[in-house]
Amino acid sequence: MLELFKNLRQSNEDQIDELLSAYLDGMLTSDEQATLGARLRREPALRNRLEGLRLTASVLKDLPEVKIPRNFILSPSMVAPPRPAPRPRRRQAWPVFGWATAAVTLLFLLAFAGDVFVVAPSLHPQPTVMVREELPRAIPSSDRTVPPPEAAALTEKEGAPETEAPAESAEYMAVATEEVEAEAKAVEVVVEGEVVITLEAEAPMEMMEPDTATAAEAPAATVLVEPSEAMAGGGEAPADEEDERMYSAPTPPEEGTPMSLRQATPEPAAAEVGQAVITTPEAAAEGAPVLVSPPQGWTEEAGEYELETTVQEFSTPDAVALVPLHVTPEVEGTEPVAERVMPWLRLLELALGLTVVGLAAATVITRRRGV
Amino acid sequence: MDEQTLIKAAQRGDLNAFNELVLQYQSRVYNVAYRIMGDGDSAADATQEAFISAYRAIGGYRGGSFRSWLMRIVTNACYDELRRRKRRPTSSLEALYVTDAAPSEALVNGAEKPEAYAQRQDLNRALHAGLQTLPVEQRTTLVLSDVQGYDYREIAEMTGASLGTVKSRLSRARAKMRDYLLEQGELLPSLYRLHNE
């Protein structure tokens, strides 16, 4: 309440001072001046108030002028157009987008490489089997027409007692072929005497190399692999059974084409698991297997051996080359993991690819705008 | 050359012509700046900035009172300098009041007694200090009106305010200055005595 009274009083005094100040300067209308004049004659306090304002204005007017410290004339450099202030260096955004694009691209490439080289191959394991390859029969110069082989048979070469050993060990029956066709030949592969795999191959047998010899590439070859266990006590496989598991004539060699053959070495007594058996048509006809020494590099676990790739002529009309195929025994439990990972990996590749495209576009746009 | 000729020449880019105008107005401009800013260095900076701004803006002068046009630029330069000083307050070793460079003629010729001269100097210092207690808008209006002698209309042009605002600011400034002087003890009676003599 007191504050309000003070404000009202102050406001009233301000109004009075404003009237008096304007009265001093002759800024009132004639009516206002007459009215204020009458009040001034009646109110001494109002007159004192007016006198105080008048005196203050008067002494201010008498303030002396201060001497200037120097001349303020302008020089050309003072009035030169001001240089525009350098634009603050803003952190540009496009380099950030560029680095992000590079990083995401690297991640995408890593994911793609993992897909191509790790996950995808693990879903399609390559079997390795021993493939008995029927080499094209070397047709004597006197007689090039050789009937196709009809059946595989174990033949016995010299050192017949040694042939008994195969019965106790893994036997590899080789079937000689009399003619080798140039067209694609199926290769029948018997793994461990139980599974028959038929493989298609186009290349002639003479061009085969051991490390690339797969069931699909093995030309005209027939292999019968019978582990010793399977053949324990079995002795020679019956020809009929062999017929069921083997087949057709391989591609006949081109005239003069040398063939490779690892000749059987007559060590039938040392025949063990892994020994390859090579037979000739004549020996096959006689039913005697021809044992050969284990190929170099043969191991029981690997179940493969290396075949000499050098092609050389041989005098025997028939020969069998063993073409290794690679078999990766299936290990239970690995496939499901790859199958589980594949969809997620593909999804990751797709996401990373889209991100790369988006970041690359953002980089280009921001760089063009100078952001 | 007369003022209008110099102005036209300056508008054509004649710096020498503008400097002629500077020489004519620099004392008045500096004094206005000094009473508003309160110290000599700030007043000199504001004065220099005002003339530089006036030269760059002279192309926009369309006639009328060149003095009012120039004082508008001066007051704006003073306001800008005060804002800068407020943002970066600096301590000045110079005394707020700049004494007159030369004694008054009355003292020199013996018309004014030394005691009176001393009292006047005290009064001038009090007035200058009293001006610094006012708000800048009231201070500017009081300086332009009672110190420099401009009328209400000119003050309205110089400050960019309406006549009513000028009247209000001036009345309040005078009343505050009166009250400040009354608080100085014996000063107001001296004022009466000096004024009446």
mmCIF file of N, CA and C in Angstrom, chain A residues 68-143:
data_model
loop_
_atom_site.group_PDB
_atom_site.id
_atom_site.type_symbol
_atom_site.label_atom_id
_atom_site.label_comp_id
_atom_site.label_asym_id
_atom_site.label_seq_id
_atom_site.Cartn_x
_atom_site.Cartn_y
_atom_site.Cartn_z
ATOM 1 N N ILE A 68 39.373 19.473 -28.152
ATOM 2 C CA ILE A 68 39.590 18.170 -28.800
ATOM 3 C C ILE A 68 41.056 17.753 -28.653
ATOM 4 N N PRO A 69 41.299 16.456 -28.418
ATOM 5 C CA PRO A 69 42.671 15.982 -28.236
ATOM 6 C C PRO A 69 43.469 15.947 -29.530
ATOM 7 N N ARG A 70 42.786 15.809 -30.686
ATOM 8 C CA ARG A 70 43.481 15.727 -31.978
ATOM 9 C C ARG A 70 42.499 16.044 -33.084
ATOM 10 N N ASN A 71 42.994 16.093 -34.330
ATOM 11 C CA ASN A 71 42.111 16.221 -35.477
ATOM 12 C C ASN A 71 41.540 14.851 -35.845
ATOM 13 N N PHE A 72 40.308 14.902 -36.289
ATOM 14 C CA PHE A 72 39.655 13.649 -36.637
ATOM 15 C C PHE A 72 39.432 13.521 -38.141
ATOM 16 N N ILE A 73 40.276 14.193 -38.947
ATOM 17 C CA ILE A 73 40.139 14.093 -40.388
ATOM 18 C C ILE A 73 40.470 12.668 -40.803
ATOM 19 N N LEU A 74 39.888 12.286 -41.919
ATOM 20 C CA LEU A 74 39.974 10.899 -42.360
ATOM 21 C C LEU A 74 41.093 10.741 -43.390
ATOM 22 N N SER A 75 41.750 9.561 -43.344
ATOM 23 C CA SER A 75 42.735 9.186 -44.354
ATOM 24 C C SER A 75 42.098 8.143 -45.285
ATOM 25 N N PRO A 76 42.664 7.981 -46.462
ATOM 26 C CA PRO A 76 42.088 7.006 -47.395
ATOM 27 C C PRO A 76 42.031 5.596 -46.811
ATOM 28 N N SER A 77 43.030 5.239 -46.017
ATOM 29 C CA SER A 77 43.019 3.890 -45.439
ATOM 30 C C SER A 77 41.891 3.710 -44.435
ATOM 31 N N MET A 78 41.480 4.804 -43.807
ATOM 32 C CA MET A 78 40.392 4.692 -42.823
ATOM 33 C C MET A 78 39.071 4.378 -43.493
ATOM 34 N N VAL A 79 38.898 4.893 -44.672
ATOM 35 C CA VAL A 79 37.593 4.771 -45.331
ATOM 36 C C VAL A 79 37.623 3.720 -46.437
ATOM 37 N N ALA A 80 38.728 2.904 -46.523
ATOM 38 C CA ALA A 80 38.767 1.841 -47.529
ATOM 39 C C ALA A 80 37.647 0.872 -47.212
ATOM 40 N N PRO A 81 37.082 0.275 -48.252
ATOM 41 C CA PRO A 81 35.986 -0.666 -48.018
ATOM 42 C C PRO A 81 36.454 -1.771 -47.090
ATOM 43 N N PRO A 82 35.690 -2.082 -46.115
ATOM 44 C CA PRO A 82 36.103 -3.119 -45.170
ATOM 45 C C PRO A 82 36.156 -4.470 -45.852
ATOM 46 N N ARG A 83 37.211 -5.247 -45.531
ATOM 47 C CA ARG A 83 37.338 -6.597 -46.093
ATOM 48 C C ARG A 83 36.269 -7.481 -45.484
ATOM 49 N N PRO A 84 35.651 -8.268 -46.310
ATOM 50 C CA PRO A 84 34.653 -9.171 -45.743
ATOM 51 C C PRO A 84 35.312 -10.136 -44.774
ATOM 52 N N ALA A 85 34.659 -10.334 -43.699
ATOM 53 C CA ALA A 85 35.200 -11.231 -42.685
ATOM 54 C C ALA A 85 35.303 -12.637 -43.259
ATOM 55 N N PRO A 86 36.391 -13.314 -43.010
ATOM 56 C CA PRO A 86 36.531 -14.669 -43.540
ATOM 57 C C PRO A 86 35.449 -15.578 -42.975
ATOM 58 N N ARG A 87 34.911 -16.330 -43.869
ATOM 59 C CA ARG A 87 33.858 -17.230 -43.435
ATOM 60 C C ARG A 87 34.430 -18.235 -42.446
ATOM 61 N N PRO A 88 33.753 -18.385 -41.370
ATOM 62 C CA PRO A 88 34.277 -19.364 -40.404
ATOM 63 C C PRO A 88 34.339 -20.741 -41.047
ATOM 64 N N ARG A 89 35.471 -21.319 -40.781
ATOM 65 C CA ARG A 89 35.666 -22.631 -41.380
ATOM 66 C C ARG A 89 34.752 -23.626 -40.692
ATOM 67 N N ARG A 90 33.865 -24.015 -41.447
ATOM 68 C CA ARG A 90 32.962 -24.988 -40.877
ATOM 69 C C ARG A 90 33.455 -26.387 -41.212
ATOM 70 N N ARG A 91 33.181 -27.146 -40.286
ATOM 71 C CA ARG A 91 33.531 -28.529 -40.523
ATOM 72 C C ARG A 91 32.630 -29.086 -41.607
ATOM 73 N N GLN A 92 33.273 -29.541 -42.679
ATOM 74 C CA GLN A 92 32.491 -30.038 -43.775
ATOM 75 C C GLN A 92 32.038 -31.443 -43.467
ATOM 76 N N ALA A 93 30.923 -31.721 -44.003
ATOM 77 C CA ALA A 93 30.319 -33.011 -43.686
ATOM 78 C C ALA A 93 30.729 -34.076 -44.672
ATOM 79 N N TRP A 94 31.097 -33.648 -45.910
ATOM 80 C CA TRP A 94 31.268 -34.681 -46.916
ATOM 81 C C TRP A 94 32.459 -35.593 -46.641
ATOM 82 N N PRO A 95 33.558 -35.107 -46.030
ATOM 83 C CA PRO A 95 34.626 -36.078 -45.727
ATOM 84 C C PRO A 95 34.190 -37.157 -44.750
ATOM 85 N N VAL A 96 33.317 -36.787 -43.842
ATOM 86 C CA VAL A 96 32.826 -37.785 -42.890
ATOM 87 C C VAL A 96 32.041 -38.857 -43.634
ATOM 88 N N PHE A 97 31.201 -38.414 -44.562
ATOM 89 C CA PHE A 97 30.451 -39.379 -45.355
ATOM 90 C C PHE A 97 31.388 -40.233 -46.204
ATOM 91 N N GLY A 98 32.467 -39.613 -46.718
ATOM 92 C CA GLY A 98 33.400 -40.375 -47.544
ATOM 93 C C GLY A 98 34.074 -41.485 -46.754
ATOM 94 N N TRP A 99 34.538 -41.146 -45.583
ATOM 95 C CA TRP A 99 35.199 -42.172 -44.759
ATOM 96 C C TRP A 99 34.206 -43.260 -44.341
ATOM 97 N N ALA A 100 33.003 -42.847 -44.040
ATOM 98 C CA ALA A 100 31.984 -43.834 -43.669
ATOM 99 C C ALA A 100 31.690 -44.764 -44.842
ATOM 100 N N THR A 101 31.643 -44.208 -46.038
ATOM 101 C CA THR A 101 31.409 -45.046 -47.225
ATOM 102 C C THR A 101 32.529 -46.064 -47.396
ATOM 103 N N ALA A 102 33.772 -45.617 -47.222
ATOM 104 C CA ALA A 102 34.906 -46.531 -47.376
ATOM 105 C C ALA A 102 34.859 -47.636 -46.324
ATOM 106 N N ALA A 103 34.533 -47.282 -45.095
ATOM 107 C CA ALA A 103 34.503 -48.281 -44.028
ATOM 108 C C ALA A 103 33.399 -49.313 -44.275
ATOM 109 N N VAL A 104 32.226 -48.857 -44.655
ATOM 110 C CA VAL A 104 31.128 -49.790 -44.888
ATOM 111 C C VAL A 104 31.405 -50.645 -46.123
ATOM 112 N N THR A 105 32.081 -50.066 -47.110
ATOM 113 C CA THR A 105 32.442 -50.851 -48.299
ATOM 114 C C THR A 105 33.399 -51.975 -47.922
ATOM 115 N N LEU A 106 34.343 -51.669 -47.052
ATOM 116 C CA LEU A 106 35.281 -52.702 -46.594
ATOM 117 C C LEU A 106 34.547 -53.822 -45.868
ATOM 118 N N LEU A 107 33.608 -53.457 -45.033
ATOM 119 C CA LEU A 107 32.818 -54.468 -44.325
ATOM 120 C C LEU A 107 32.023 -55.322 -45.310
ATOM 121 N N PHE A 108 31.499 -54.673 -46.323
ATOM 122 C CA PHE A 108 30.726 -55.405 -47.323
ATOM 123 C C PHE A 108 31.623 -56.407 -48.049
ATOM 124 N N LEU A 109 32.828 -55.985 -48.409
ATOM 125 C CA LEU A 109 33.740 -56.889 -49.107
ATOM 126 C C LEU A 109 34.146 -58.063 -48.215
ATOM 127 N N LEU A 110 34.350 -57.787 -46.947
ATOM 128 C CA LEU A 110 34.694 -58.875 -46.021
ATOM 129 C C LEU A 110 33.540 -59.875 -45.902
ATOM 130 N N ALA A 111 32.340 -59.363 -45.827
ATOM 131 C CA ALA A 111 31.186 -60.257 -45.734
ATOM 132 C C ALA A 111 31.029 -61.070 -47.015
ATOM 133 N N PHE A 112 31.240 -60.416 -48.131
ATOM 134 C CA PHE A 112 31.106 -61.119 -49.409
ATOM 135 C C PHE A 112 32.181 -62.178 -49.555
ATOM 136 N N ALA A 113 33.401 -61.859 -49.141
ATOM 137 C CA ALA A 113 34.487 -62.840 -49.219
ATOM 138 C C ALA A 113 34.198 -64.021 -48.316
ATOM 139 N N GLY A 114 33.697 -63.750 -47.152
ATOM 140 C CA GLY A 114 33.342 -64.837 -46.250
ATOM 141 C C GLY A 114 32.271 -65.720 -46.846
ATOM 142 N N ASP A 115 31.342 -65.121 -47.533
ATOM 143 C CA ASP A 115 30.272 -65.882 -48.167
ATOM 144 C C ASP A 115 30.836 -66.761 -49.283
ATOM 145 N N VAL A 116 31.691 -66.196 -50.100
ATOM 146 C CA VAL A 116 32.154 -66.905 -51.286
ATOM 147 C C VAL A 116 33.178 -67.973 -50.938
ATOM 148 N N PHE A 117 34.082 -67.643 -50.037
ATOM 149 C CA PHE A 117 35.224 -68.535 -49.817
ATOM 150 C C PHE A 117 35.095 -69.436 -48.595
ATOM 151 N N VAL A 118 34.168 -69.121 -47.708
ATOM 152 C CA VAL A 118 34.098 -69.908 -46.479
ATOM 153 C C VAL A 118 32.760 -70.631 -46.362
ATOM 154 N N VAL A 119 31.696 -69.852 -46.356
ATOM 155 C CA VAL A 119 30.396 -70.439 -46.047
ATOM 156 C C VAL A 119 29.879 -71.272 -47.199
ATOM 157 N N ALA A 120 29.909 -70.731 -48.406
ATOM 158 C CA ALA A 120 29.329 -71.434 -49.550
ATOM 159 C C ALA A 120 30.037 -72.757 -49.812
ATOM 160 N N PRO A 121 31.358 -72.803 -49.804
ATOM 161 C CA PRO A 121 31.990 -74.094 -50.069
ATOM 162 C C PRO A 121 31.676 -75.142 -49.022
ATOM 163 N N SER A 122 31.495 -74.722 -47.791
ATOM 164 C CA SER A 122 31.225 -75.706 -46.753
ATOM 165 C C SER A 122 29.862 -76.350 -46.915
ATOM 166 N N LEU A 123 29.011 -75.777 -47.722
ATOM 167 C CA LEU A 123 27.702 -76.373 -47.965
ATOM 168 C C LEU A 123 27.741 -77.432 -49.049
ATOM 169 N N HIS A 124 28.822 -77.453 -49.839
ATOM 170 C CA HIS A 124 28.903 -78.395 -50.949
ATOM 171 C C HIS A 124 30.238 -79.103 -50.893
ATOM 172 N N PRO A 125 30.388 -80.041 -49.950
ATOM 173 C CA PRO A 125 31.676 -80.732 -49.848
ATOM 174 C C PRO A 125 31.920 -81.603 -51.055
ATOM 175 N N GLN A 126 33.170 -81.703 -51.437
ATOM 176 C CA GLN A 126 33.559 -82.514 -52.582
ATOM 177 C C GLN A 126 34.027 -83.886 -52.113
ATOM 178 N N PRO A 127 33.418 -84.908 -52.587
ATOM 179 C CA PRO A 127 33.865 -86.260 -52.196
ATOM 180 C C PRO A 127 35.179 -86.615 -52.867
ATOM 181 N N THR A 128 35.944 -87.350 -52.137
ATOM 182 C CA THR A 128 37.190 -87.863 -52.711
ATOM 183 C C THR A 128 37.131 -89.385 -52.714
ATOM 184 N N VAL A 129 37.187 -89.876 -53.818
ATOM 185 C CA VAL A 129 37.150 -91.335 -53.904
ATOM 186 C C VAL A 129 38.242 -91.782 -54.859
ATOM 187 N N MET A 130 38.513 -92.997 -54.720
ATOM 188 C CA MET A 130 39.435 -93.581 -55.679
ATOM 189 C C MET A 130 38.628 -94.017 -56.862
ATOM 190 N N VAL A 131 39.048 -93.539 -57.954
ATOM 191 C CA VAL A 131 38.299 -93.851 -59.172
ATOM 192 C C VAL A 131 39.160 -94.754 -60.020
ATOM 193 N N ARG A 132 38.557 -95.830 -60.337
ATOM 194 C CA ARG A 132 39.279 -96.695 -61.247
ATOM 195 C C ARG A 132 39.010 -96.209 -62.641
ATOM 196 N N GLU A 133 40.052 -95.907 -63.231
ATOM 197 C CA GLU A 133 39.919 -95.312 -64.560
ATOM 198 C C GLU A 133 40.326 -96.335 -65.570
ATOM 199 N N GLU A 134 39.479 -96.453 -66.494
ATOM 200 C CA GLU A 134 39.788 -97.390 -67.562
ATOM 201 C C GLU A 134 40.504 -96.640 -68.648
ATOM 202 N N LEU A 135 41.728 -96.910 -68.717
ATOM 203 C CA LEU A 135 42.497 -96.233 -69.737
ATOM 204 C C LEU A 135 42.136 -96.789 -71.090
ATOM 205 N N PRO A 136 42.205 -95.961 -72.011
ATOM 206 C CA PRO A 136 41.961 -96.483 -73.352
ATOM 207 C C PRO A 136 43.015 -97.523 -73.672
ATOM 208 N N ARG A 137 42.552 -98.477 -74.237
ATOM 209 C CA ARG A 137 43.434 -99.596 -74.576
ATOM 210 C C ARG A 137 44.370 -99.180 -75.680
ATOM 211 N N ALA A 138 45.609 -99.495 -75.491
ATOM 212 C CA ALA A 138 46.589 -99.209 -76.549
ATOM 213 C C ALA A 138 46.409 -100.234 -77.629
ATOM 214 N N ILE A 139 45.911 -99.778 -78.663
ATOM 215 C CA ILE A 139 45.606 -100.717 -79.749
ATOM 216 C C ILE A 139 46.885 -101.011 -80.512
ATOM 217 N N PRO A 140 47.201 -102.232 -80.607
ATOM 218 C CA PRO A 140 48.402 -102.581 -81.379
ATOM 219 C C PRO A 140 48.293 -102.006 -82.764
ATOM 220 N N SER A 141 49.408 -101.718 -83.254
ATOM 221 C CA SER A 141 49.397 -101.112 -84.588
ATOM 222 C C SER A 141 48.788 -102.050 -85.609
ATOM 223 N N SER A 142 48.938 -103.362 -85.312
ATOM 224 C CA SER A 142 48.400 -104.293 -86.282
ATOM 225 C C SER A 142 46.901 -104.401 -86.179
ATOM 226 N N ASP A 143 46.438 -104.099 -85.095
ATOM 227 C CA ASP A 143 45.002 -104.268 -84.921
ATOM 228 C C ASP A 143 44.469 -103.146 -84.035
#
